[in-house]
GROMACS .gro file of C-alpha atoms in nm:
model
  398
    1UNK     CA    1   5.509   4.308   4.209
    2UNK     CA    2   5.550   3.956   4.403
    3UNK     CA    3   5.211   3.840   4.302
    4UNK     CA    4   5.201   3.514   4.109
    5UNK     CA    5   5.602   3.477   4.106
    6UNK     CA    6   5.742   3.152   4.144
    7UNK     CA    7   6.019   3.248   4.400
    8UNK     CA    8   6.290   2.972   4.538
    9UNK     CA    9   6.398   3.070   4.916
   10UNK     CA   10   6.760   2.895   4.933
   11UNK     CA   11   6.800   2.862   5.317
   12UNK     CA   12   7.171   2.759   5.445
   13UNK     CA   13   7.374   2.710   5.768
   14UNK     CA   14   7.354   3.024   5.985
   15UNK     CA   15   7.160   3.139   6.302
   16UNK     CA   16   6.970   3.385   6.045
   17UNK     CA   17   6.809   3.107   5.917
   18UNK     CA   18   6.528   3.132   6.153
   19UNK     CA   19   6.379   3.493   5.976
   20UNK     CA   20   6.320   3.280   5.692
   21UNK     CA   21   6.037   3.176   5.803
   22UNK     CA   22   5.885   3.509   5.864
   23UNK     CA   23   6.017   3.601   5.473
   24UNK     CA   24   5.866   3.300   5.326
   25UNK     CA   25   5.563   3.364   5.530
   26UNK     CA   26   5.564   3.729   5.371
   27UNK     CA   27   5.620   3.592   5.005
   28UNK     CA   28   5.304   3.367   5.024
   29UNK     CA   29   5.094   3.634   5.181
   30UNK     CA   30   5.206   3.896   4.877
   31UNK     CA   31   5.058   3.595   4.648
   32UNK     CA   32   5.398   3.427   4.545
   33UNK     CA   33   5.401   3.100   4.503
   34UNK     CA   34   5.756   2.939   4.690
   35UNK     CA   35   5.945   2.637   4.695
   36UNK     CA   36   6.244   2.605   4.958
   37UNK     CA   37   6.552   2.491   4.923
   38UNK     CA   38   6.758   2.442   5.235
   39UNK     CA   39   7.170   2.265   5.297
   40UNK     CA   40   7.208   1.987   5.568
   41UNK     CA   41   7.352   2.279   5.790
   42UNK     CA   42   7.048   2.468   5.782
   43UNK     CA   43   6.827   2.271   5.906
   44UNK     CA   44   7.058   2.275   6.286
   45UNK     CA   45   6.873   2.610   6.275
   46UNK     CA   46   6.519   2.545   6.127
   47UNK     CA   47   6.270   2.305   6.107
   48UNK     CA   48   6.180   2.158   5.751
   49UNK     CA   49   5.813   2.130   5.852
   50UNK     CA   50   5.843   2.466   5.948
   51UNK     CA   51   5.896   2.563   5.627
   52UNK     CA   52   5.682   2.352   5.424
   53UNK     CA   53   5.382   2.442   5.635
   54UNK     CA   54   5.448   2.799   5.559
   55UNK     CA   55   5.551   2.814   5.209
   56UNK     CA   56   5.264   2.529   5.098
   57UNK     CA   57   5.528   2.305   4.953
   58UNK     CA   58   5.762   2.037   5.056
   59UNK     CA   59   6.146   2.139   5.186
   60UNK     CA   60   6.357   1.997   4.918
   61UNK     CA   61   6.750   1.907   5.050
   62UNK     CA   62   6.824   1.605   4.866
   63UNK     CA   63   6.842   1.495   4.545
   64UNK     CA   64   6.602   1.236   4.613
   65UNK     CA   65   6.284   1.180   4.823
   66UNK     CA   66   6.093   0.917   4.961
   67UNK     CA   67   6.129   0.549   4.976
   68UNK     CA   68   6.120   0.486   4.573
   69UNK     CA   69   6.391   0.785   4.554
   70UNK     CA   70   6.173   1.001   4.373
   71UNK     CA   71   6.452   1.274   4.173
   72UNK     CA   72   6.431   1.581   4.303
   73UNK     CA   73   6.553   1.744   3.939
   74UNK     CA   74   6.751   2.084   4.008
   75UNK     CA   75   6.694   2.162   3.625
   76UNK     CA   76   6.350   2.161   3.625
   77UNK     CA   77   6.392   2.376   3.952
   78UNK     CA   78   6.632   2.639   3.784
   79UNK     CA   79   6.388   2.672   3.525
   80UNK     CA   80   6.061   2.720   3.731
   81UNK     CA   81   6.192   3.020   3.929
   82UNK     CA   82   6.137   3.361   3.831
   83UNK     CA   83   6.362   3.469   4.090
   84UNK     CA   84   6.631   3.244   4.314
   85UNK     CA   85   6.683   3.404   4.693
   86UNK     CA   86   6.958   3.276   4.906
   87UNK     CA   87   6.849   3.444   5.288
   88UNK     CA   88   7.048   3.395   5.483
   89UNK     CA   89   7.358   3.320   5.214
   90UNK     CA   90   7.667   3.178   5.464
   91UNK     CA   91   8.019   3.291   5.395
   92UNK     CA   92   8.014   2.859   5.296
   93UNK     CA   93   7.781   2.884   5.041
   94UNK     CA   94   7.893   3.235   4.895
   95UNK     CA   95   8.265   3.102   4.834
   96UNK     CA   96   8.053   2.746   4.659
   97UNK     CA   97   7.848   2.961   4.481
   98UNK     CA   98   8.135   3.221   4.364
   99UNK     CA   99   8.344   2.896   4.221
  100UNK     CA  100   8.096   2.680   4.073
  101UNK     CA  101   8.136   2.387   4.361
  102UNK     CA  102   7.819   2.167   4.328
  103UNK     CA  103   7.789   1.944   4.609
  104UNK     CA  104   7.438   1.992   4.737
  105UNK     CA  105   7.066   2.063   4.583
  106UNK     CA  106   7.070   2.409   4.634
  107UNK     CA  107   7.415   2.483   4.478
  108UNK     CA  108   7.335   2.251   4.168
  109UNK     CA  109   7.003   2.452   4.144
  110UNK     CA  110   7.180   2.779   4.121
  111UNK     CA  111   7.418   2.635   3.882
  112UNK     CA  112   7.134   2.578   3.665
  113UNK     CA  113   6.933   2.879   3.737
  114UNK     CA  114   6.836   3.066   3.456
  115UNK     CA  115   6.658   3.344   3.668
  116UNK     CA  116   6.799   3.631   3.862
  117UNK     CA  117   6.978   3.604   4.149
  118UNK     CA  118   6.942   3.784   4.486
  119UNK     CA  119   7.188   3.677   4.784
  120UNK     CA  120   7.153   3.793   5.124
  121UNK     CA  121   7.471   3.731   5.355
  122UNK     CA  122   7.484   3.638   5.726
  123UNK     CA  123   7.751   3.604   5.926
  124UNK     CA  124   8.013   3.773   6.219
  125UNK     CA  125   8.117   4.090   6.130
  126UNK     CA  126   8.507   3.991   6.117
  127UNK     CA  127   8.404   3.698   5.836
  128UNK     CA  128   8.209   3.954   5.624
  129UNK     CA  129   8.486   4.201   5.625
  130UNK     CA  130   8.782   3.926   5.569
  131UNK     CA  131   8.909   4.004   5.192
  132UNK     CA  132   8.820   3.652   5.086
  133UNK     CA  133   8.449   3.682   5.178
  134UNK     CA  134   8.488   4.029   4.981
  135UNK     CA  135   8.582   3.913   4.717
  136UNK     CA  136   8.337   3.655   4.696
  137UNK     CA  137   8.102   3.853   4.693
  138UNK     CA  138   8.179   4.116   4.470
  139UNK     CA  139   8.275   3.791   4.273
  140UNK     CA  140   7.896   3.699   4.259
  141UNK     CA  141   7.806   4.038   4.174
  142UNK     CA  142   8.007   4.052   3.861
  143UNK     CA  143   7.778   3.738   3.753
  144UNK     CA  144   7.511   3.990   3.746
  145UNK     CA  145   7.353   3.902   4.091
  146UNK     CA  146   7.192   4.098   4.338
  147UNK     CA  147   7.344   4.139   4.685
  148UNK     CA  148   7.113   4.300   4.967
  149UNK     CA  149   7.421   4.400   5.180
  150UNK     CA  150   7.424   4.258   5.570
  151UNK     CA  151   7.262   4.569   5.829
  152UNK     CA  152   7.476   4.656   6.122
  153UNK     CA  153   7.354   4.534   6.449
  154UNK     CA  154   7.428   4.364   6.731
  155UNK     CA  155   7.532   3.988   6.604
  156UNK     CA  156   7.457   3.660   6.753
  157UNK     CA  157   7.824   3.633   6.904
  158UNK     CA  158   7.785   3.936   7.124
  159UNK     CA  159   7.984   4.177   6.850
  160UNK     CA  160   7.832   4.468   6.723
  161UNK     CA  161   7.906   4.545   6.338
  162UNK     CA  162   7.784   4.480   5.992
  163UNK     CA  163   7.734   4.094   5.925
  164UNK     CA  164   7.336   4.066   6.043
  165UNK     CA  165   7.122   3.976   5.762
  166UNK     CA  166   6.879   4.216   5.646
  167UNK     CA  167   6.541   4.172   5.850
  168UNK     CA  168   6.238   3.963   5.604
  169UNK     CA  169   6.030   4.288   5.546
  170UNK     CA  170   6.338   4.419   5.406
  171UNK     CA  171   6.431   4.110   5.204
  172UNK     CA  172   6.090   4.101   5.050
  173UNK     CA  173   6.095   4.532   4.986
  174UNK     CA  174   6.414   4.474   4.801
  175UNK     CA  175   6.274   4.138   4.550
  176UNK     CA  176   5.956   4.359   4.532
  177UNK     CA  177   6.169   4.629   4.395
  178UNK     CA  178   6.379   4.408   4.165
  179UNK     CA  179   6.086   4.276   4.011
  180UNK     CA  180   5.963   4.673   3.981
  181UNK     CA  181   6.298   4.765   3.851
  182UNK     CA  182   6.287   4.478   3.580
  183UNK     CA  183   5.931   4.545   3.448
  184UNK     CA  184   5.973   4.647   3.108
  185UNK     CA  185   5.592   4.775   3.067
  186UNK     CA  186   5.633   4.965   3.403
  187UNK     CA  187   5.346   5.247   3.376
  188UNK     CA  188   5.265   5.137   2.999
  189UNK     CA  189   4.865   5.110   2.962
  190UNK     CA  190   4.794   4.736   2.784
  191UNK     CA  191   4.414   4.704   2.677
  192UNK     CA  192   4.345   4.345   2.596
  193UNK     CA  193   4.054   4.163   2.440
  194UNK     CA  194   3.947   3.834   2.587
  195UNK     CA  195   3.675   3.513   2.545
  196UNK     CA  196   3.395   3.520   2.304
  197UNK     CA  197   3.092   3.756   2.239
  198UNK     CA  198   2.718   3.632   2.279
  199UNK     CA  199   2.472   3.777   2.027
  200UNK     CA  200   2.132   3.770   2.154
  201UNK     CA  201   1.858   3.585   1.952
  202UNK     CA  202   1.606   3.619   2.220
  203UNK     CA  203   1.618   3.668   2.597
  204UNK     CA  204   1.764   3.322   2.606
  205UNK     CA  205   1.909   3.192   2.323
  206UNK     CA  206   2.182   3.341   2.156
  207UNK     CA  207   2.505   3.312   1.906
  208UNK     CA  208   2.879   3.248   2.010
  209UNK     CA  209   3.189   3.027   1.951
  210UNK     CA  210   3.362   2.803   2.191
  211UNK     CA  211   3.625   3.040   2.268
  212UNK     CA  212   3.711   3.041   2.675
  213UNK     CA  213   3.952   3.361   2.739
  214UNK     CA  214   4.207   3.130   2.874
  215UNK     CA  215   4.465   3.298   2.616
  216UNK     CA  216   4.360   3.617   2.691
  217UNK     CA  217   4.375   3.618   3.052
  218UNK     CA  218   4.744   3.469   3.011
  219UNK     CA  219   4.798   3.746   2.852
  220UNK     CA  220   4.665   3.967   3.065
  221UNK     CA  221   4.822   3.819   3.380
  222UNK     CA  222   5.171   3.821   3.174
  223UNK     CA  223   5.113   4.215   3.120
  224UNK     CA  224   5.054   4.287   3.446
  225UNK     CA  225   5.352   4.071   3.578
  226UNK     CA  226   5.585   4.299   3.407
  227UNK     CA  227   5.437   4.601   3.494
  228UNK     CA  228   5.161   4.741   3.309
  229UNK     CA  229   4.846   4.823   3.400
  230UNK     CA  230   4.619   4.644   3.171
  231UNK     CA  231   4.252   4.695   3.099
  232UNK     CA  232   4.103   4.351   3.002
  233UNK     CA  233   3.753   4.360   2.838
  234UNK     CA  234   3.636   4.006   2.841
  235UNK     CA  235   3.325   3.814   2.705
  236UNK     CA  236   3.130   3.547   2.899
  237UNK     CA  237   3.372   3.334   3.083
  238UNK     CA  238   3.428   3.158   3.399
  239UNK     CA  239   3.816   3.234   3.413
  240UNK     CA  240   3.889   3.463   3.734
  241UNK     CA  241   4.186   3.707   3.719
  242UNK     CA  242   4.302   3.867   4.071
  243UNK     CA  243   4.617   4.083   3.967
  244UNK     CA  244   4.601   4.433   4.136
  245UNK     CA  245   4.682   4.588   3.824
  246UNK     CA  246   4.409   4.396   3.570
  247UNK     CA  247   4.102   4.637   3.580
  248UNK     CA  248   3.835   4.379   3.432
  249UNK     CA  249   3.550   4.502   3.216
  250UNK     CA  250   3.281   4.210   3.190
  251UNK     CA  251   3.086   4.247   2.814
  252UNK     CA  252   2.831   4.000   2.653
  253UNK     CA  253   2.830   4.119   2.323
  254UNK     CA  254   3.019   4.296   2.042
  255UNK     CA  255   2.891   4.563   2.036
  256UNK     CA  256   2.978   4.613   2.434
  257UNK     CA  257   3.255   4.492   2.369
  258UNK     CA  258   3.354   4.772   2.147
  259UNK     CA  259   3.228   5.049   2.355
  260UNK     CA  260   3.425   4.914   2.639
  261UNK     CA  261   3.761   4.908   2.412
  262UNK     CA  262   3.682   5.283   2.246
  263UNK     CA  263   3.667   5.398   2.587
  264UNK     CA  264   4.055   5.300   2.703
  265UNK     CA  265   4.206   5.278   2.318
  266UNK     CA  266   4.335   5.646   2.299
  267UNK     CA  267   4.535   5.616   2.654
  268UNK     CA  268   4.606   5.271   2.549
  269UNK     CA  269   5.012   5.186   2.476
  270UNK     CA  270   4.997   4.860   2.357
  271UNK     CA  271   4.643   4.685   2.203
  272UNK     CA  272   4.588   4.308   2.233
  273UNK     CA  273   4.260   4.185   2.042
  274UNK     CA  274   4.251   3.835   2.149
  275UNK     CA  275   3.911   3.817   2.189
  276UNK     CA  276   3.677   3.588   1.935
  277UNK     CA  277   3.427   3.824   1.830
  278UNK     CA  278   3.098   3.735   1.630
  279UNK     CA  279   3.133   3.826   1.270
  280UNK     CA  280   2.738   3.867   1.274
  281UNK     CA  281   2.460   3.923   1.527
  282UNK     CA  282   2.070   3.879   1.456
  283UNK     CA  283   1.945   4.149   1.313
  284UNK     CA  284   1.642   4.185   1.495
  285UNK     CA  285   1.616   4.051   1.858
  286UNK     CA  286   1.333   3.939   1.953
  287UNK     CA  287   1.192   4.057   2.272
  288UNK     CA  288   1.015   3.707   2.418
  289UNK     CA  289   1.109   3.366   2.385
  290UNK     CA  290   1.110   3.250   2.023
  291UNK     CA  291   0.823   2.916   2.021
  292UNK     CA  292   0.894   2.633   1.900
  293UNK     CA  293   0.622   2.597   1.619
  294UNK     CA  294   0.766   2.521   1.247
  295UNK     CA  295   1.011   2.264   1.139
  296UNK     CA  296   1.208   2.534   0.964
  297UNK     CA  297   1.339   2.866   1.124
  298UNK     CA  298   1.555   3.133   0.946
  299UNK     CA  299   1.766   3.434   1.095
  300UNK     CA  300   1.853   3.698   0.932
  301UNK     CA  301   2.232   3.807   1.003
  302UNK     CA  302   2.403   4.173   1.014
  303UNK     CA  303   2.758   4.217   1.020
  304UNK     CA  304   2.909   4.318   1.324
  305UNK     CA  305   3.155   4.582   1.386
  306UNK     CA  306   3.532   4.446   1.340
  307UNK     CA  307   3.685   4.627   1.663
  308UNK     CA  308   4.027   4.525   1.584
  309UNK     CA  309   3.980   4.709   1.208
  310UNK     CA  310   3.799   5.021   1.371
  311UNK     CA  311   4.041   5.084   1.639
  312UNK     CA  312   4.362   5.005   1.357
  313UNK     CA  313   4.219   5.289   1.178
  314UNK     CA  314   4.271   5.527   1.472
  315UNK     CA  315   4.597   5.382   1.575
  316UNK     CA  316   4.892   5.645   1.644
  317UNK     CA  317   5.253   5.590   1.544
  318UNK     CA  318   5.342   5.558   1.912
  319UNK     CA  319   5.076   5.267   1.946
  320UNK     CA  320   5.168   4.896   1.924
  321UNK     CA  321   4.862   4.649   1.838
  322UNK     CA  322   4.856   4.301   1.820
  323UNK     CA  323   4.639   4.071   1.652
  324UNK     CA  324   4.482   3.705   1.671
  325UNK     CA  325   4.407   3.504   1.358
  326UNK     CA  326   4.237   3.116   1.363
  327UNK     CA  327   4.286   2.976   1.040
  328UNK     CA  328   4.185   2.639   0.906
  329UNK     CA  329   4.380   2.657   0.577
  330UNK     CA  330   4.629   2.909   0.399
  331UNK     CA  331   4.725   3.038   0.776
  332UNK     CA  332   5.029   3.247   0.685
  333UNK     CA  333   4.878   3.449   0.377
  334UNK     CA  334   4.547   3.523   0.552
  335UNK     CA  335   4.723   3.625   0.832
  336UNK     CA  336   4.931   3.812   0.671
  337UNK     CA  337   4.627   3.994   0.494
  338UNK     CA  338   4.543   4.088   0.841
  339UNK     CA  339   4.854   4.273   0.931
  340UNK     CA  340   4.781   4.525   0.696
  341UNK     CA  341   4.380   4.537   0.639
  342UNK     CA  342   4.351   4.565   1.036
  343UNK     CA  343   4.720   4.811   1.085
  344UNK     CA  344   4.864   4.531   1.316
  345UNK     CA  345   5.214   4.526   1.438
  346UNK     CA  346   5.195   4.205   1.518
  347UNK     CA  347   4.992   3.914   1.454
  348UNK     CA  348   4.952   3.574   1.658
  349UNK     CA  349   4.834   3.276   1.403
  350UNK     CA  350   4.691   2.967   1.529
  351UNK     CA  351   4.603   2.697   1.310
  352UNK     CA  352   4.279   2.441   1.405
  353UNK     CA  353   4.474   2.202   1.204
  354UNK     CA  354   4.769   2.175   1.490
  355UNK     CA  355   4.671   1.961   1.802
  356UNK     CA  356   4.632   2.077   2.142
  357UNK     CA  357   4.540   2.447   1.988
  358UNK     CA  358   4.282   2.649   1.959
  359UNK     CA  359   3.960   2.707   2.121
  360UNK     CA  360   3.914   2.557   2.495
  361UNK     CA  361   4.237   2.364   2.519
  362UNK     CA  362   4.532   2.486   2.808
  363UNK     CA  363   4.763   2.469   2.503
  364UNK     CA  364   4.834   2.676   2.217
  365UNK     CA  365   5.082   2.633   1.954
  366UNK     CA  366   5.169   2.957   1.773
  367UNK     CA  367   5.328   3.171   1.500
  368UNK     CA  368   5.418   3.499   1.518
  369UNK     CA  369   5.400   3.754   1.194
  370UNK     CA  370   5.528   4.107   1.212
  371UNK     CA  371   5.474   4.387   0.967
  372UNK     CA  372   5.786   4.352   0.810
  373UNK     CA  373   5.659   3.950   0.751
  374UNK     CA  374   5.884   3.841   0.978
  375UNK     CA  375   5.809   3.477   1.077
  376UNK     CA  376   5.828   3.321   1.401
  377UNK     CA  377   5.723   2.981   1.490
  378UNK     CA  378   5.689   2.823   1.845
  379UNK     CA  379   5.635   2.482   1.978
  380UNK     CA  380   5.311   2.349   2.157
  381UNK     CA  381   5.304   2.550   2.496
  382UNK     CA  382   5.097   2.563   2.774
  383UNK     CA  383   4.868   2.938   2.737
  384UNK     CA  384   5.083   3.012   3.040
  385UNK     CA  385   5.433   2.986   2.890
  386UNK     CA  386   5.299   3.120   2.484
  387UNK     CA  387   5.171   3.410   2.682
  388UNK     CA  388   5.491   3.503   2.810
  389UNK     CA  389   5.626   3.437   2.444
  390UNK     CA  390   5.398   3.659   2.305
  391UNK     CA  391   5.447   3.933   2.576
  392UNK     CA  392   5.815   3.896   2.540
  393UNK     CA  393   5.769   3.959   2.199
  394UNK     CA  394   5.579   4.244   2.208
  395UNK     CA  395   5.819   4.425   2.446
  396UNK     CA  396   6.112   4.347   2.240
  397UNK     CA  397   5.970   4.525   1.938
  398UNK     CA  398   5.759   4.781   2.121
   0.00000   0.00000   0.00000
């Protein structure tokens, strides 16, 4: 569940700050990506360097950096996470964070989170049991966040109580099971479409569209994030996808193609066809390399199966599918003419006439249709962020 989040690891003053190395360590080998934030206290405890080398990215303390002052900008932080984890979280920072007091990086981060919280507290058993820690901390739970509760153990003065902070395999079980706990396709089955097809002409030559998958395998990675275990069938492409829970079927054509999506569609939940299929395939492919010989040379053309329209056809009640449409003029009626010729629930539009969308580029700018005609538009997005709109989307309604 920790694969490809973008997790911030708030570090502050206590002797527990040395396990966060071994927790950041842990993120980054579960494939999350981590950026650290640590107070001027912490680092009596822990090296910055230390840090950085482990999580692959600089310790940020200050507002600026370097000799020009370069801004360190706690918005853009706040909105990067998917998840903000303060381990260890000192009785300090707790009473900060519990009454808004900005006076460092890492508080004016949190201030401007818009993830989920997780805190982790650290300290002598007689500070976490005074009534003003308490109610600190029951204070930050009534925001909404997450407290992993200090272990009992033998403490760094010599005491033995509750007040030691929660070991990093445990700190990275419990974010693993908050992501779990917060994936809204949990155990739903998403087959998605992705990249174009290649209709043979002859053993080398063939027919296809620029498409690259990149939307797709967004998608794809999106689904998987929250949860579901997606089947992506994709056409050529050079795009890699490592998610444990992507099982990738590799297809030329679209005929292949379709055989590979009848296979999962009837266990399927929710049906993405954002692949760019070949209207038409040669009708006859020729077995050898077509010579070059006359000036002129025809092709006859057969229509190829629309997988999107087949599958609609068998589509349950239960089922959710969603459609792509790539329109150069008269987008939102020809889309619309899609929701109901091909039993979408959902339709994503693209226009060739917007900039920056469309085939090959890293950004898309959409609009979303539903079958009620329901009209959403969206701004130009990396495939990254209009995947998550998109998947968002779909869970909402779903």
């Amino acid at each position: 569940m920790l694969k490809g989040k973008k997790i911030i690891v708030g570090v502050t003053g206590s002797i527990a700050a040395y396990k966060a190395a071994i927790f950041v360590r842990l993120l980054v080998k579960e494939g999350a990506e981590v950026k650290v934030l640590m107070t001027e206290a912490a680092k009596s405890f822990i090296s910055p360097l230390t840090l950085s080398t482990l999580s692959k990215n600089p310790v940020l303390s200050d507002f600026t950096q370097g000799q020009e002052g370069e801004w360190n900008n706690h918005v853009d932080l706040g909105l990067w996470a998917d998840a903000f984890i303060i381990a260890p979280a000192s009785a300090n920072t707790i009473a900060k964070m519990a009454n808004g007091l900005c006076d460092n990086l890492l508080l004016a981060t949190y201030l401007s989170a818009r993830c989920p919280v997780l805190f982790a507290p650290a300290m002598d058993l007689d500070m976490y049991q005074h009534p003003a820690v308490q109610t600190n901390i029951q204070r930050l739970q009534q925001f909404g966040h997450t407290l992993i509760e200090a272990r009992h153990g033998e403490l760094a003065s010599g005491l033995v109580g509750q007040g030691r902070m929660a070991e990093p395999e445990e700190l990275t079980e419990s974010l693993s099971d908050f992501f779990g706990r917060n994936a809204p396709l949990k155990g739903k089955k998403v087959l998605i479409t992705a990249g174009p097809t290649y209709e043979a002409i002859d053993p080398v030559r063939f027919i296809g569209n620029y498409s690259s998958g990149k939307m797709g395998f967004a998608l794809a990675q999106e689904a998987a994030q929250m949860g579901a275990h997606v089947t992506l069938v994709a056409g050529p492409t050079h795009l890699v996808i490592e998610h444990p829970l992507v099982n990738r079927i590799n297809v030329r054509s679209g005929k292949e193609m379709y055989e590979a999506c009848e296979e999962h569609y009837a266990t399927s939940h929710i049906n993405i066809f954002a692949a760019a299929v070949a209207d038409y395939a040669p009708a006859q492919v020729a077995n050898h390399k077509i010579k070059k010989e006359n000036d002129a040379f025809e092709i006859k053309l057969s229509k190829t199966i629309d997988i999107a329209k087949t599958l609609g056809s068998k589509k349950r009640e239960e089922q959710f599918n969603v459609g792509f449409a790539l329109e150069t003029n008269n987008e939102i009626e020809h889309a619309k003419g899609k929701i109901k010729s091909k039993n979408f629930d959902l339709i994503v539009l693209n226009s060739l006439q917007d900039t920056g969308a469309g085939f090959g580029h890293d950004t898309n700018k959409i609009t979303l249709i539903d079958k009620a005609n329901n009209i959403q538009h969206f701004e130009l997005k990396s495939k990254t962020e209009v995947a998550k709109d998109i998947i968002k989307n779909i869970v909402e309604k779903f």
